[in-house]
Amino acid sequence: VCGTEIKETEEVLDAIYHRNKTLVIDNTNYQDLIISKLVKETSDTVSVYFEPTNKDFYNFEAAQYVNIRVKLNGKICDRTFSLSSSPLDQFLRITVKLNGDVSHYFYNQAKVGDTIQSLLPVGDYVLKPSNNYLFVAGGSGITPIYSMIRTLLLSNTKSKITLFYSNKTTESTIFLQELDDLEKQFSNPLTIKHFVNGNRFNSSDFAEYAKVNTNFESYICGPLSLKVASKKYLEELNTDQSVAHTEDFVDGFVPMFGIRI
Ligand SMILES: Cc1cc2nc3c(=O)[nH]c(=O)nc-3n(C[C@H](O)[C@H](O)[C@H](O)COP(=O)(O)OP(=O)(O)OC[C@H]3O[C@@H](n4cnc5c(N)ncnc54)[C@H](O)[C@@H]3O)c2cc1C
Protein backbone atom coordinates (compact mmCIF):
# COMPACT_ATOMS: atom_id res chain seq x y z
CA VAL A 1 0.00 0.00 0.00
CA CYS A 2 0.86 3.68 0.22
CA GLY A 3 4.49 4.13 1.26
CA THR A 4 4.34 7.59 2.76
CA GLU A 5 1.56 6.83 5.23
CA ILE A 6 3.19 3.59 6.36
CA LYS A 7 6.43 5.48 6.95
CA GLU A 8 4.50 8.06 8.98
CA THR A 9 2.81 5.35 11.05
CA GLU A 10 6.15 3.61 11.65
CA GLU A 11 7.69 6.90 12.80
CA VAL A 12 4.86 7.49 15.27
CA LEU A 13 5.11 3.95 16.64
CA ASP A 14 8.89 4.28 16.85
CA ALA A 15 8.51 7.54 18.79
CA ILE A 16 6.11 5.86 21.24
CA TYR A 17 8.46 2.90 21.62
CA HIS A 18 11.39 5.13 22.42
CA ARG A 19 9.21 7.43 24.57
CA ASN A 20 10.71 10.53 22.98
CA LYS A 21 7.85 12.76 24.10
CA THR A 22 5.84 12.68 20.89
CA LEU A 23 2.23 13.28 21.83
CA VAL A 24 -0.19 11.15 19.88
CA ILE A 25 -3.98 11.22 19.74
CA ASP A 26 -5.51 7.77 19.57
CA ASN A 27 -7.14 7.54 16.16
CA THR A 28 -8.60 4.05 16.29
CA ASN A 29 -12.17 4.91 17.22
CA TYR A 30 -14.59 5.18 14.34
CA GLN A 31 -17.00 8.07 14.75
CA ASP A 32 -20.27 8.94 13.03
CA LEU A 33 -20.44 11.14 9.94
CA ILE A 34 -23.92 12.04 8.71
CA ILE A 35 -24.35 12.61 4.98
CA SER A 36 -25.68 16.17 4.59
CA LYS A 37 -25.53 16.63 0.80
CA LEU A 38 -24.80 14.63 -2.36
CA VAL A 39 -23.73 16.36 -5.57
CA LYS A 40 -23.15 14.54 -8.87
CA GLU A 41 -20.02 16.22 -10.28
CA THR A 42 -19.73 14.23 -13.53
CA SER A 43 -21.42 11.16 -15.02
CA ASP A 44 -19.31 8.89 -12.79
CA THR A 45 -18.33 11.07 -9.82
CA VAL A 46 -20.22 12.19 -6.73
CA SER A 47 -19.28 14.58 -3.95
CA VAL A 48 -20.44 13.52 -0.50
CA TYR A 49 -20.79 16.21 2.17
CA PHE A 50 -20.71 15.19 5.82
CA GLU A 51 -21.87 16.64 9.10
CA PRO A 52 -19.51 15.20 11.74
CA THR A 53 -20.78 14.54 15.26
CA ASN A 54 -17.27 15.42 16.51
CA LYS A 55 -16.02 18.89 15.46
CA ASP A 56 -12.40 17.58 15.59
CA PHE A 57 -13.05 16.36 12.04
CA TYR A 58 -12.58 19.97 10.90
CA ASN A 59 -9.01 20.00 12.31
CA PHE A 60 -7.23 18.75 9.24
CA GLU A 61 -4.60 19.94 6.81
CA ALA A 62 -5.48 20.49 3.17
CA ALA A 63 -5.34 17.20 1.21
CA GLN A 64 -5.37 14.87 4.20
CA TYR A 65 -7.65 11.85 3.95
CA VAL A 66 -10.29 10.01 5.95
CA ASN A 67 -10.47 6.28 6.54
CA ILE A 68 -14.18 5.60 6.28
CA ARG A 69 -16.21 2.51 7.16
CA VAL A 70 -19.54 1.58 5.62
CA LYS A 71 -21.65 -1.52 6.16
CA LEU A 72 -22.96 -2.95 2.89
CA ASN A 73 -25.27 -5.97 3.04
CA GLY A 74 -23.91 -6.76 6.52
CA LYS A 75 -20.28 -6.59 5.35
CA ILE A 76 -17.90 -3.99 6.79
CA CYS A 77 -16.02 -2.12 4.02
CA ASP A 78 -13.07 0.16 4.90
CA ARG A 79 -11.86 2.65 2.30
CA THR A 80 -9.67 5.76 2.18
CA PHE A 81 -10.76 9.05 0.58
CA SER A 82 -8.91 12.35 0.32
CA LEU A 83 -10.88 15.33 1.56
CA SER A 84 -11.73 17.55 -1.40
CA SER A 85 -12.87 20.38 0.86
CA SER A 86 -10.50 22.88 2.41
CA PRO A 87 -10.01 23.24 6.17
CA LEU A 88 -11.16 26.83 5.56
CA ASP A 89 -14.50 25.65 4.14
CA GLN A 90 -17.46 25.31 6.44
CA PHE A 91 -18.04 21.75 5.27
CA LEU A 92 -16.41 18.33 5.11
CA ARG A 93 -16.47 16.67 1.70
CA ILE A 94 -15.08 13.71 -0.22
CA THR A 95 -15.39 13.26 -4.00
CA VAL A 96 -15.79 9.68 -5.14
CA LYS A 97 -15.36 8.14 -8.58
CA LEU A 98 -17.53 5.16 -9.46
CA ASN A 99 -15.48 1.96 -9.26
CA GLY A 100 -16.46 -0.97 -6.98
CA ASP A 101 -18.58 -1.60 -3.86
CA VAL A 102 -18.19 1.55 -1.74
CA SER A 103 -18.15 4.07 -4.58
CA HIS A 104 -21.26 2.34 -5.99
CA TYR A 105 -22.94 2.88 -2.61
CA PHE A 106 -22.04 6.60 -2.56
CA TYR A 107 -22.95 7.16 -6.20
CA ASN A 108 -26.16 5.13 -6.47
CA GLN A 109 -27.60 4.41 -3.03
CA ALA A 110 -26.51 6.89 -0.36
CA LYS A 111 -29.16 9.33 0.90
CA VAL A 112 -28.97 12.55 2.88
CA GLY A 113 -29.29 11.52 6.54
CA ASP A 114 -27.40 8.21 6.14
CA THR A 115 -24.74 7.69 8.78
CA ILE A 116 -21.34 6.20 7.97
CA GLN A 117 -18.25 5.97 10.16
CA SER A 118 -14.76 7.38 9.91
CA LEU A 119 -11.45 7.86 11.69
CA LEU A 120 -10.19 11.44 12.07
CA PRO A 121 -8.37 12.91 9.03
CA VAL A 122 -4.69 11.93 8.66
CA GLY A 123 -1.91 11.87 6.05
CA ASP A 124 1.38 13.50 5.20
CA TYR A 125 0.59 14.62 1.65
CA VAL A 126 0.29 18.22 2.80
CA LEU A 127 1.49 21.65 1.71
CA LYS A 128 5.09 22.62 2.39
CA PRO A 129 5.68 26.39 2.52
CA SER A 130 6.76 27.72 -0.90
CA ASN A 131 6.48 30.81 -3.10
CA ASN A 132 5.69 28.66 -6.09
CA TYR A 133 3.58 25.51 -6.51
CA LEU A 134 3.18 23.20 -9.49
CA PHE A 135 0.20 20.85 -9.16
CA VAL A 136 -0.25 17.94 -11.56
CA ALA A 137 -3.60 16.13 -11.43
CA GLY A 138 -5.23 13.40 -13.49
CA GLY A 139 -8.94 12.52 -13.20
CA SER A 140 -10.08 11.93 -9.61
CA GLY A 141 -6.51 12.79 -8.50
CA ILE A 142 -7.77 16.37 -8.41
CA THR A 143 -9.48 15.81 -5.03
CA PRO A 144 -6.55 16.48 -2.64
CA ILE A 145 -5.06 19.02 -5.05
CA TYR A 146 -8.32 20.96 -5.18
CA SER A 147 -8.26 21.07 -1.37
CA MET A 148 -4.70 22.47 -1.42
CA ILE A 149 -5.38 25.05 -4.16
CA ARG A 150 -8.55 26.33 -2.45
CA THR A 151 -6.73 26.53 0.87
CA LEU A 152 -3.89 28.58 -0.61
CA LEU A 153 -6.27 30.93 -2.41
CA LEU A 154 -8.68 31.35 0.51
CA SER A 155 -5.76 32.25 2.73
CA ASN A 156 -4.77 35.02 0.26
CA THR A 157 -1.51 33.37 -0.66
CA LYS A 158 1.24 35.42 -2.28
CA SER A 159 2.56 32.20 -3.83
CA LYS A 160 2.24 31.45 -7.53
CA ILE A 161 0.07 28.43 -8.34
CA THR A 162 0.05 26.44 -11.58
CA LEU A 163 -2.17 23.42 -12.26
CA PHE A 164 -1.64 20.90 -15.06
CA TYR A 165 -4.96 18.98 -15.17
CA SER A 166 -5.36 15.97 -17.42
CA ASN A 167 -8.71 14.36 -18.24
CA LYS A 168 -10.25 12.07 -20.83
CA THR A 169 -12.83 14.69 -21.85
CA THR A 170 -14.04 18.12 -20.77
CA GLU A 171 -17.32 16.53 -19.58
CA SER A 172 -15.46 14.14 -17.27
CA THR A 173 -13.38 16.95 -15.71
CA ILE A 174 -14.19 17.12 -11.99
CA PHE A 175 -14.56 20.67 -10.54
CA LEU A 176 -14.23 22.19 -14.03
CA GLN A 177 -16.61 25.09 -13.31
CA GLU A 178 -15.25 25.66 -9.80
CA LEU A 179 -11.66 25.80 -11.07
CA ASP A 180 -12.70 28.13 -13.86
CA ASP A 181 -14.34 30.43 -11.30
CA LEU A 182 -11.25 30.33 -9.07
CA GLU A 183 -9.00 31.18 -12.01
CA LYS A 184 -11.17 34.20 -12.86
CA GLN A 185 -11.31 35.33 -9.23
CA PHE A 186 -7.60 34.72 -8.51
CA SER A 187 -6.07 35.12 -11.96
CA ASN A 188 -2.89 36.56 -10.49
CA PRO A 189 -1.70 33.61 -8.42
CA LEU A 190 -3.57 30.84 -10.33
CA THR A 191 -2.90 29.48 -13.83
CA ILE A 192 -4.63 26.33 -15.07
CA LYS A 193 -3.61 24.31 -18.12
CA HIS A 194 -6.16 21.67 -19.15
CA PHE A 195 -5.11 18.61 -21.11
CA VAL A 196 -8.07 16.68 -22.62
CA ASN A 197 -9.05 14.36 -25.45
CA GLY A 198 -5.70 12.55 -25.60
CA ASN A 199 -3.70 15.80 -25.62
CA ARG A 200 -1.38 14.75 -22.81
CA PHE A 201 1.21 17.03 -21.25
CA ASN A 202 4.80 16.17 -22.10
CA SER A 203 8.36 17.17 -21.24
CA SER A 204 8.11 20.45 -23.17
CA ASP A 205 5.22 21.65 -20.95
CA PHE A 206 7.40 21.11 -17.89
CA ALA A 207 10.44 22.68 -19.58
CA GLU A 208 8.38 25.74 -20.53
CA TYR A 209 7.10 26.02 -16.97
CA ALA A 210 10.62 25.73 -15.51
CA LYS A 211 11.93 28.48 -17.81
CA VAL A 212 9.97 31.07 -15.85
CA ASN A 213 9.54 29.29 -12.52
CA THR A 214 12.29 28.30 -10.12
CA ASN A 215 12.25 26.90 -6.60
CA PHE A 216 8.82 25.35 -6.88
CA GLU A 217 7.24 22.55 -4.88
CA SER A 218 5.43 19.98 -7.03
CA TYR A 219 2.43 17.90 -6.03
CA ILE A 220 1.24 15.05 -8.22
CA CYS A 221 -1.91 12.91 -7.90
CA GLY A 222 -3.45 10.67 -10.53
CA PRO A 223 -3.03 7.36 -12.33
CA LEU A 224 0.32 5.58 -11.96
CA SER A 225 1.37 6.34 -15.56
CA LEU A 226 0.72 10.08 -15.05
CA LYS A 227 2.74 10.01 -11.85
CA VAL A 228 5.68 8.18 -13.44
CA ALA A 229 5.69 10.48 -16.50
CA SER A 230 5.45 13.68 -14.42
CA LYS A 231 8.31 12.62 -12.15
CA LYS A 232 10.44 11.81 -15.20
CA TYR A 233 9.74 15.21 -16.78
CA LEU A 234 10.59 16.94 -13.50
CA GLU A 235 13.85 15.00 -13.21
CA GLU A 236 14.76 15.91 -16.79
CA LEU A 237 14.64 19.58 -15.84
CA ASN A 238 17.87 19.04 -13.92
CA THR A 239 16.99 21.73 -11.44
CA ASP A 240 17.59 21.55 -7.71
CA GLN A 241 13.93 20.88 -7.04
CA SER A 242 12.97 18.90 -3.96
CA VAL A 243 11.42 15.49 -4.60
CA ALA A 244 7.91 15.67 -6.06
CA HIS A 245 5.17 14.97 -3.52
CA THR A 246 2.75 12.25 -4.57
CA GLU A 247 -0.42 10.63 -3.22
CA ASP A 248 -1.37 7.10 -4.25
CA PHE A 249 -5.03 6.11 -4.55
CA VAL A 250 -4.42 2.42 -3.86
CA ASP A 251 -7.53 0.25 -3.49
CA GLY A 252 -8.69 -0.49 0.02
CA PHE A 253 -7.68 1.65 2.98
CA VAL A 254 -4.52 3.01 4.54
CA PRO A 255 -4.20 2.24 8.24
CA MET A 256 -3.08 5.02 10.57
CA PHE A 257 -2.95 4.49 14.30
CA GLY A 258 -2.17 7.88 15.72
CA ILE A 259 -2.09 11.59 15.02
CA ARG A 260 0.93 13.54 16.24
CA ILE A 261 0.11 16.73 18.10
C1 LIG B 1 -4.84 8.08 0.22
C2 LIG B 1 -5.99 7.68 -0.69
C3 LIG B 1 -6.88 8.65 -1.13
C4 LIG B 1 -7.94 8.30 -1.99
N1 LIG B 1 -8.80 9.28 -2.40
C5 LIG B 1 -9.79 8.99 -3.26
C6 LIG B 1 -10.64 10.04 -3.75
O1 LIG B 1 -10.52 11.21 -3.38
N2 LIG B 1 -11.63 9.69 -4.63
C7 LIG B 1 -11.78 8.38 -5.07
O2 LIG B 1 -12.70 8.14 -5.88
N3 LIG B 1 -10.99 7.39 -4.61
C8 LIG B 1 -10.00 7.64 -3.72
N4 LIG B 1 -9.19 6.63 -3.26
C9 LIG B 1 -9.49 5.23 -3.69
C10 LIG B 1 -10.56 4.63 -2.75
O3 LIG B 1 -9.99 4.38 -1.48
C11 LIG B 1 -11.11 3.28 -3.24
O4 LIG B 1 -10.03 2.41 -3.44
C12 LIG B 1 -11.91 3.40 -4.52
O5 LIG B 1 -12.99 4.30 -4.34
C13 LIG B 1 -12.49 2.02 -4.90
O6 LIG B 1 -13.28 1.53 -3.85
P1 LIG B 1 -14.61 0.72 -4.17
O7 LIG B 1 -15.13 0.14 -2.90
O8 LIG B 1 -15.53 1.52 -5.00
O9 LIG B 1 -14.05 -0.44 -5.10
P2 LIG B 1 -13.61 -1.90 -4.64
O10 LIG B 1 -14.82 -2.71 -4.32
O11 LIG B 1 -12.55 -1.81 -3.62
O12 LIG B 1 -13.01 -2.43 -6.00
C14 LIG B 1 -11.85 -1.81 -6.59
C15 LIG B 1 -11.60 -2.44 -7.94
O13 LIG B 1 -11.28 -3.81 -7.80
C16 LIG B 1 -12.20 -4.60 -8.52
N5 LIG B 1 -12.52 -5.77 -7.70
C17 LIG B 1 -13.05 -5.77 -6.47
N6 LIG B 1 -13.19 -7.04 -6.02
C18 LIG B 1 -12.72 -7.85 -7.01
C19 LIG B 1 -12.61 -9.24 -7.15
N7 LIG B 1 -13.00 -10.07 -6.19
N8 LIG B 1 -12.06 -9.72 -8.29
C20 LIG B 1 -11.67 -8.88 -9.26
N9 LIG B 1 -11.78 -7.55 -9.19
C21 LIG B 1 -12.29 -7.04 -8.07
C22 LIG B 1 -13.42 -3.72 -8.75
O14 LIG B 1 -14.12 -4.07 -9.93
C23 LIG B 1 -12.83 -2.36 -8.85
O15 LIG B 1 -12.39 -2.09 -10.17
C24 LIG B 1 -8.13 6.95 -2.39
C25 LIG B 1 -7.24 5.97 -1.91
C26 LIG B 1 -6.19 6.33 -1.08
C27 LIG B 1 -5.26 5.26 -0.57
GROMACS .gro file of C-alpha atoms and ligand atoms in nm:
model
  314
    1VAL     CA    1   0.000   0.000   0.000
    2CYS     CA    2   0.086   0.368   0.022
    3GLY     CA    3   0.449   0.413   0.126
    4THR     CA    4   0.434   0.759   0.276
    5GLU     CA    5   0.156   0.683   0.523
    6ILE     CA    6   0.319   0.359   0.636
    7LYS     CA    7   0.643   0.548   0.695
    8GLU     CA    8   0.450   0.806   0.898
    9THR     CA    9   0.281   0.535   1.105
   10GLU     CA   10   0.615   0.361   1.165
   11GLU     CA   11   0.769   0.690   1.280
   12VAL     CA   12   0.486   0.749   1.527
   13LEU     CA   13   0.511   0.395   1.664
   14ASP     CA   14   0.889   0.428   1.685
   15ALA     CA   15   0.851   0.754   1.879
   16ILE     CA   16   0.611   0.586   2.124
   17TYR     CA   17   0.846   0.290   2.162
   18HIS     CA   18   1.139   0.513   2.242
   19ARG     CA   19   0.921   0.743   2.457
   20ASN     CA   20   1.071   1.053   2.298
   21LYS     CA   21   0.785   1.276   2.410
   22THR     CA   22   0.584   1.268   2.089
   23LEU     CA   23   0.223   1.328   2.183
   24VAL     CA   24  -0.019   1.115   1.988
   25ILE     CA   25  -0.398   1.122   1.974
   26ASP     CA   26  -0.551   0.777   1.957
   27ASN     CA   27  -0.714   0.754   1.616
   28THR     CA   28  -0.860   0.405   1.629
   29ASN     CA   29  -1.217   0.491   1.722
   30TYR     CA   30  -1.459   0.518   1.434
   31GLN     CA   31  -1.700   0.807   1.475
   32ASP     CA   32  -2.027   0.894   1.303
   33LEU     CA   33  -2.044   1.114   0.994
   34ILE     CA   34  -2.392   1.204   0.871
   35ILE     CA   35  -2.435   1.261   0.498
   36SER     CA   36  -2.568   1.617   0.459
   37LYS     CA   37  -2.553   1.663   0.080
   38LEU     CA   38  -2.480   1.463  -0.236
   39VAL     CA   39  -2.373   1.636  -0.557
   40LYS     CA   40  -2.315   1.454  -0.887
   41GLU     CA   41  -2.002   1.622  -1.028
   42THR     CA   42  -1.973   1.423  -1.353
   43SER     CA   43  -2.142   1.116  -1.502
   44ASP     CA   44  -1.931   0.889  -1.279
   45THR     CA   45  -1.833   1.107  -0.982
   46VAL     CA   46  -2.022   1.219  -0.673
   47SER     CA   47  -1.928   1.458  -0.395
   48VAL     CA   48  -2.044   1.352  -0.050
   49TYR     CA   49  -2.079   1.621   0.217
   50PHE     CA   50  -2.071   1.519   0.582
   51GLU     CA   51  -2.187   1.664   0.910
   52PRO     CA   52  -1.951   1.520   1.174
   53THR     CA   53  -2.078   1.454   1.526
   54ASN     CA   54  -1.727   1.542   1.651
   55LYS     CA   55  -1.602   1.889   1.546
   56ASP     CA   56  -1.240   1.758   1.559
   57PHE     CA   57  -1.305   1.636   1.204
   58TYR     CA   58  -1.258   1.997   1.090
   59ASN     CA   59  -0.901   2.000   1.231
   60PHE     CA   60  -0.723   1.875   0.924
   61GLU     CA   61  -0.460   1.994   0.681
   62ALA     CA   62  -0.548   2.049   0.317
   63ALA     CA   63  -0.534   1.720   0.121
   64GLN     CA   64  -0.537   1.487   0.420
   65TYR     CA   65  -0.765   1.185   0.395
   66VAL     CA   66  -1.029   1.001   0.595
   67ASN     CA   67  -1.047   0.628   0.654
   68ILE     CA   68  -1.418   0.560   0.628
   69ARG     CA   69  -1.621   0.251   0.716
   70VAL     CA   70  -1.954   0.158   0.562
   71LYS     CA   71  -2.165  -0.152   0.616
   72LEU     CA   72  -2.296  -0.295   0.289
   73ASN     CA   73  -2.527  -0.597   0.304
   74GLY     CA   74  -2.391  -0.676   0.652
   75LYS     CA   75  -2.028  -0.659   0.535
   76ILE     CA   76  -1.790  -0.399   0.679
   77CYS     CA   77  -1.602  -0.212   0.402
   78ASP     CA   78  -1.307   0.016   0.490
   79ARG     CA   79  -1.186   0.265   0.230
   80THR     CA   80  -0.967   0.576   0.218
   81PHE     CA   81  -1.076   0.905   0.058
   82SER     CA   82  -0.891   1.235   0.032
   83LEU     CA   83  -1.088   1.533   0.156
   84SER     CA   84  -1.173   1.755  -0.140
   85SER     CA   85  -1.287   2.038   0.086
   86SER     CA   86  -1.050   2.288   0.241
   87PRO     CA   87  -1.001   2.324   0.617
   88LEU     CA   88  -1.116   2.683   0.556
   89ASP     CA   89  -1.450   2.565   0.414
   90GLN     CA   90  -1.746   2.531   0.644
   91PHE     CA   91  -1.804   2.175   0.527
   92LEU     CA   92  -1.641   1.833   0.511
   93ARG     CA   93  -1.647   1.667   0.170
   94ILE     CA   94  -1.508   1.371  -0.022
   95THR     CA   95  -1.539   1.326  -0.400
   96VAL     CA   96  -1.579   0.968  -0.514
   97LYS     CA   97  -1.536   0.814  -0.858
   98LEU     CA   98  -1.753   0.516  -0.946
   99ASN     CA   99  -1.548   0.196  -0.926
  100GLY     CA  100  -1.646  -0.097  -0.698
  101ASP     CA  101  -1.858  -0.160  -0.386
  102VAL     CA  102  -1.819   0.155  -0.174
  103SER     CA  103  -1.815   0.407  -0.458
  104HIS     CA  104  -2.126   0.234  -0.599
  105TYR     CA  105  -2.294   0.288  -0.261
  106PHE     CA  106  -2.204   0.660  -0.256
  107TYR     CA  107  -2.295   0.716  -0.620
  108ASN     CA  108  -2.616   0.513  -0.647
  109GLN     CA  109  -2.760   0.441  -0.303
  110ALA     CA  110  -2.651   0.689  -0.036
  111LYS     CA  111  -2.916   0.933   0.090
  112VAL     CA  112  -2.897   1.255   0.288
  113GLY     CA  113  -2.929   1.152   0.654
  114ASP     CA  114  -2.740   0.821   0.614
  115THR     CA  115  -2.474   0.769   0.878
  116ILE     CA  116  -2.134   0.620   0.797
  117GLN     CA  117  -1.825   0.597   1.016
  118SER     CA  118  -1.476   0.738   0.991
  119LEU     CA  119  -1.145   0.786   1.169
  120LEU     CA  120  -1.019   1.144   1.207
  121PRO     CA  121  -0.837   1.291   0.903
  122VAL     CA  122  -0.469   1.193   0.866
  123GLY     CA  123  -0.191   1.187   0.605
  124ASP     CA  124   0.138   1.350   0.520
  125TYR     CA  125   0.059   1.462   0.165
  126VAL     CA  126   0.029   1.822   0.280
  127LEU     CA  127   0.149   2.165   0.171
  128LYS     CA  128   0.509   2.262   0.239
  129PRO     CA  129   0.568   2.639   0.252
  130SER     CA  130   0.676   2.772  -0.090
  131ASN     CA  131   0.648   3.081  -0.310
  132ASN     CA  132   0.569   2.866  -0.609
  133TYR     CA  133   0.358   2.551  -0.651
  134LEU     CA  134   0.318   2.320  -0.949
  135PHE     CA  135   0.020   2.085  -0.916
  136VAL     CA  136  -0.025   1.794  -1.156
  137ALA     CA  137  -0.360   1.613  -1.143
  138GLY     CA  138  -0.523   1.340  -1.349
  139GLY     CA  139  -0.894   1.252  -1.320
  140SER     CA  140  -1.008   1.193  -0.961
  141GLY     CA  141  -0.651   1.279  -0.850
  142ILE     CA  142  -0.777   1.637  -0.841
  143THR     CA  143  -0.948   1.581  -0.503
  144PRO     CA  144  -0.655   1.648  -0.264
  145ILE     CA  145  -0.506   1.902  -0.505
  146TYR     CA  146  -0.832   2.096  -0.518
  147SER     CA  147  -0.826   2.107  -0.137
  148MET     CA  148  -0.470   2.247  -0.142
  149ILE     CA  149  -0.538   2.505  -0.416
  150ARG     CA  150  -0.855   2.633  -0.245
  151THR     CA  151  -0.673   2.653   0.087
  152LEU     CA  152  -0.389   2.858  -0.061
  153LEU     CA  153  -0.627   3.093  -0.241
  154LEU     CA  154  -0.868   3.135   0.051
  155SER     CA  155  -0.576   3.225   0.273
  156ASN     CA  156  -0.477   3.502   0.026
  157THR     CA  157  -0.151   3.337  -0.066
  158LYS     CA  158   0.124   3.542  -0.228
  159SER     CA  159   0.256   3.220  -0.383
  160LYS     CA  160   0.224   3.145  -0.753
  161ILE     CA  161   0.007   2.843  -0.834
  162THR     CA  162   0.005   2.644  -1.158
  163LEU     CA  163  -0.217   2.342  -1.226
  164PHE     CA  164  -0.164   2.090  -1.506
  165TYR     CA  165  -0.496   1.898  -1.517
  166SER     CA  166  -0.536   1.597  -1.742
  167ASN     CA  167  -0.871   1.436  -1.824
  168LYS     CA  168  -1.025   1.207  -2.083
  169THR     CA  169  -1.283   1.469  -2.185
  170THR     CA  170  -1.404   1.812  -2.077
  171GLU     CA  171  -1.732   1.653  -1.958
  172SER     CA  172  -1.546   1.414  -1.727
  173THR     CA  173  -1.338   1.695  -1.571
  174ILE     CA  174  -1.419   1.712  -1.199
  175PHE     CA  175  -1.456   2.067  -1.054
  176LEU     CA  176  -1.423   2.219  -1.403
  177GLN     CA  177  -1.661   2.509  -1.331
  178GLU     CA  178  -1.525   2.566  -0.980
  179LEU     CA  179  -1.166   2.580  -1.107
  180ASP     CA  180  -1.270   2.813  -1.386
  181ASP     CA  181  -1.434   3.043  -1.130
  182LEU     CA  182  -1.125   3.033  -0.907
  183GLU     CA  183  -0.900   3.118  -1.201
  184LYS     CA  184  -1.117   3.420  -1.286
  185GLN     CA  185  -1.131   3.533  -0.923
  186PHE     CA  186  -0.760   3.472  -0.851
  187SER     CA  187  -0.607   3.512  -1.196
  188ASN     CA  188  -0.289   3.656  -1.049
  189PRO     CA  189  -0.170   3.361  -0.842
  190LEU     CA  190  -0.357   3.084  -1.033
  191THR     CA  191  -0.290   2.948  -1.383
  192ILE     CA  192  -0.463   2.633  -1.507
  193LYS     CA  193  -0.361   2.431  -1.812
  194HIS     CA  194  -0.616   2.167  -1.915
  195PHE     CA  195  -0.511   1.861  -2.111
  196VAL     CA  196  -0.807   1.668  -2.262
  197ASN     CA  197  -0.905   1.436  -2.545
  198GLY     CA  198  -0.570   1.255  -2.560
  199ASN     CA  199  -0.370   1.580  -2.562
  200ARG     CA  200  -0.138   1.475  -2.281
  201PHE     CA  201   0.121   1.703  -2.125
  202ASN     CA  202   0.480   1.617  -2.210
  203SER     CA  203   0.836   1.717  -2.124
  204SER     CA  204   0.811   2.045  -2.317
  205ASP     CA  205   0.522   2.165  -2.095
  206PHE     CA  206   0.740   2.111  -1.789
  207ALA     CA  207   1.044   2.268  -1.958
  208GLU     CA  208   0.838   2.574  -2.053
  209TYR     CA  209   0.710   2.602  -1.697
  210ALA     CA  210   1.062   2.573  -1.551
  211LYS     CA  211   1.193   2.848  -1.781
  212VAL     CA  212   0.997   3.107  -1.585
  213ASN     CA  213   0.954   2.929  -1.252
  214THR     CA  214   1.229   2.830  -1.012
  215ASN     CA  215   1.225   2.690  -0.660
  216PHE     CA  216   0.882   2.535  -0.688
  217GLU     CA  217   0.724   2.255  -0.488
  218SER     CA  218   0.543   1.998  -0.703
  219TYR     CA  219   0.243   1.790  -0.603
  220ILE     CA  220   0.124   1.505  -0.822
  221CYS     CA  221  -0.191   1.291  -0.790
  222GLY     CA  222  -0.345   1.067  -1.053
  223PRO     CA  223  -0.303   0.736  -1.233
  224LEU     CA  224   0.032   0.558  -1.196
  225SER     CA  225   0.137   0.634  -1.556
  226LEU     CA  226   0.072   1.008  -1.505
  227LYS     CA  227   0.274   1.001  -1.185
  228VAL     CA  228   0.568   0.818  -1.344
  229ALA     CA  229   0.569   1.048  -1.650
  230SER     CA  230   0.545   1.368  -1.442
  231LYS     CA  231   0.831   1.262  -1.215
  232LYS     CA  232   1.044   1.181  -1.520
  233TYR     CA  233   0.974   1.521  -1.678
  234LEU     CA  234   1.059   1.694  -1.350
  235GLU     CA  235   1.385   1.500  -1.321
  236GLU     CA  236   1.476   1.591  -1.679
  237LEU     CA  237   1.464   1.958  -1.584
  238ASN     CA  238   1.787   1.904  -1.392
  239THR     CA  239   1.699   2.173  -1.144
  240ASP     CA  240   1.759   2.155  -0.771
  241GLN     CA  241   1.393   2.088  -0.704
  242SER     CA  242   1.297   1.890  -0.396
  243VAL     CA  243   1.142   1.549  -0.460
  244ALA     CA  244   0.791   1.567  -0.606
  245HIS     CA  245   0.517   1.497  -0.352
  246THR     CA  246   0.275   1.225  -0.457
  247GLU     CA  247  -0.042   1.063  -0.322
  248ASP     CA  248  -0.137   0.710  -0.425
  249PHE     CA  249  -0.503   0.611  -0.455
  250VAL     CA  250  -0.442   0.242  -0.386
  251ASP     CA  251  -0.753   0.025  -0.349
  252GLY     CA  252  -0.869  -0.049   0.002
  253PHE     CA  253  -0.768   0.165   0.298
  254VAL     CA  254  -0.452   0.301   0.454
  255PRO     CA  255  -0.420   0.224   0.824
  256MET     CA  256  -0.308   0.502   1.057
  257PHE     CA  257  -0.295   0.449   1.430
  258GLY     CA  258  -0.217   0.788   1.572
  259ILE     CA  259  -0.209   1.159   1.502
  260ARG     CA  260   0.093   1.354   1.624
  261ILE     CA  261   0.011   1.673   1.810
  262LIG     C1  262  -0.484   0.808   0.022
  262LIG     C2  263  -0.599   0.768  -0.069
  262LIG     C3  264  -0.688   0.865  -0.113
  262LIG     C4  265  -0.794   0.830  -0.199
  262LIG     N1  266  -0.880   0.928  -0.240
  262LIG     C5  267  -0.979   0.899  -0.326
  262LIG     C6  268  -1.064   1.004  -0.375
  262LIG     O1  269  -1.052   1.121  -0.338
  262LIG     N2  270  -1.163   0.969  -0.463
  262LIG     C7  271  -1.178   0.838  -0.507
  262LIG     O2  272  -1.270   0.814  -0.588
  262LIG     N3  273  -1.099   0.739  -0.461
  262LIG     C8  274  -1.000   0.764  -0.372
  262LIG     N4  275  -0.919   0.663  -0.326
  262LIG     C9  276  -0.949   0.523  -0.369
  262LIG    C10  277  -1.056   0.463  -0.275
  262LIG     O3  278  -0.999   0.438  -0.148
  262LIG    C11  279  -1.111   0.328  -0.324
  262LIG     O4  280  -1.003   0.241  -0.344
  262LIG    C12  281  -1.191   0.340  -0.452
  262LIG     O5  282  -1.299   0.430  -0.434
  262LIG    C13  283  -1.249   0.202  -0.490
  262LIG     O6  284  -1.328   0.153  -0.385
  262LIG     P1  285  -1.461   0.072  -0.417
  262LIG     O7  286  -1.513   0.014  -0.290
  262LIG     O8  287  -1.553   0.152  -0.500
  262LIG     O9  288  -1.405  -0.044  -0.510
  262LIG     P2  289  -1.361  -0.190  -0.464
  262LIG    O10  290  -1.482  -0.271  -0.432
  262LIG    O11  291  -1.255  -0.181  -0.362
  262LIG    O12  292  -1.301  -0.243  -0.600
  262LIG    C14  293  -1.185  -0.181  -0.659
  262LIG    C15  294  -1.160  -0.244  -0.794
  262LIG    O13  295  -1.128  -0.381  -0.780
  262LIG    C16  296  -1.220  -0.460  -0.852
  262LIG     N5  297  -1.252  -0.577  -0.770
  262LIG    C17  298  -1.305  -0.577  -0.647
  262LIG     N6  299  -1.319  -0.704  -0.602
  262LIG    C18  300  -1.272  -0.785  -0.701
  262LIG    C19  301  -1.261  -0.924  -0.715
  262LIG     N7  302  -1.300  -1.007  -0.619
  262LIG     N8  303  -1.206  -0.972  -0.829
  262LIG    C20  304  -1.167  -0.888  -0.926
  262LIG     N9  305  -1.178  -0.755  -0.919
  262LIG    C21  306  -1.229  -0.704  -0.807
  262LIG    C22  307  -1.342  -0.372  -0.875
  262LIG    O14  308  -1.412  -0.407  -0.993
  262LIG    C23  309  -1.283  -0.236  -0.885
  262LIG    O15  310  -1.239  -0.209  -1.017
  262LIG    C24  311  -0.813   0.695  -0.239
  262LIG    C25  312  -0.724   0.597  -0.191
  262LIG    C26  313  -0.619   0.633  -0.108
  262LIG    C27  314  -0.526   0.526  -0.057
   0.00000   0.00000   0.00000
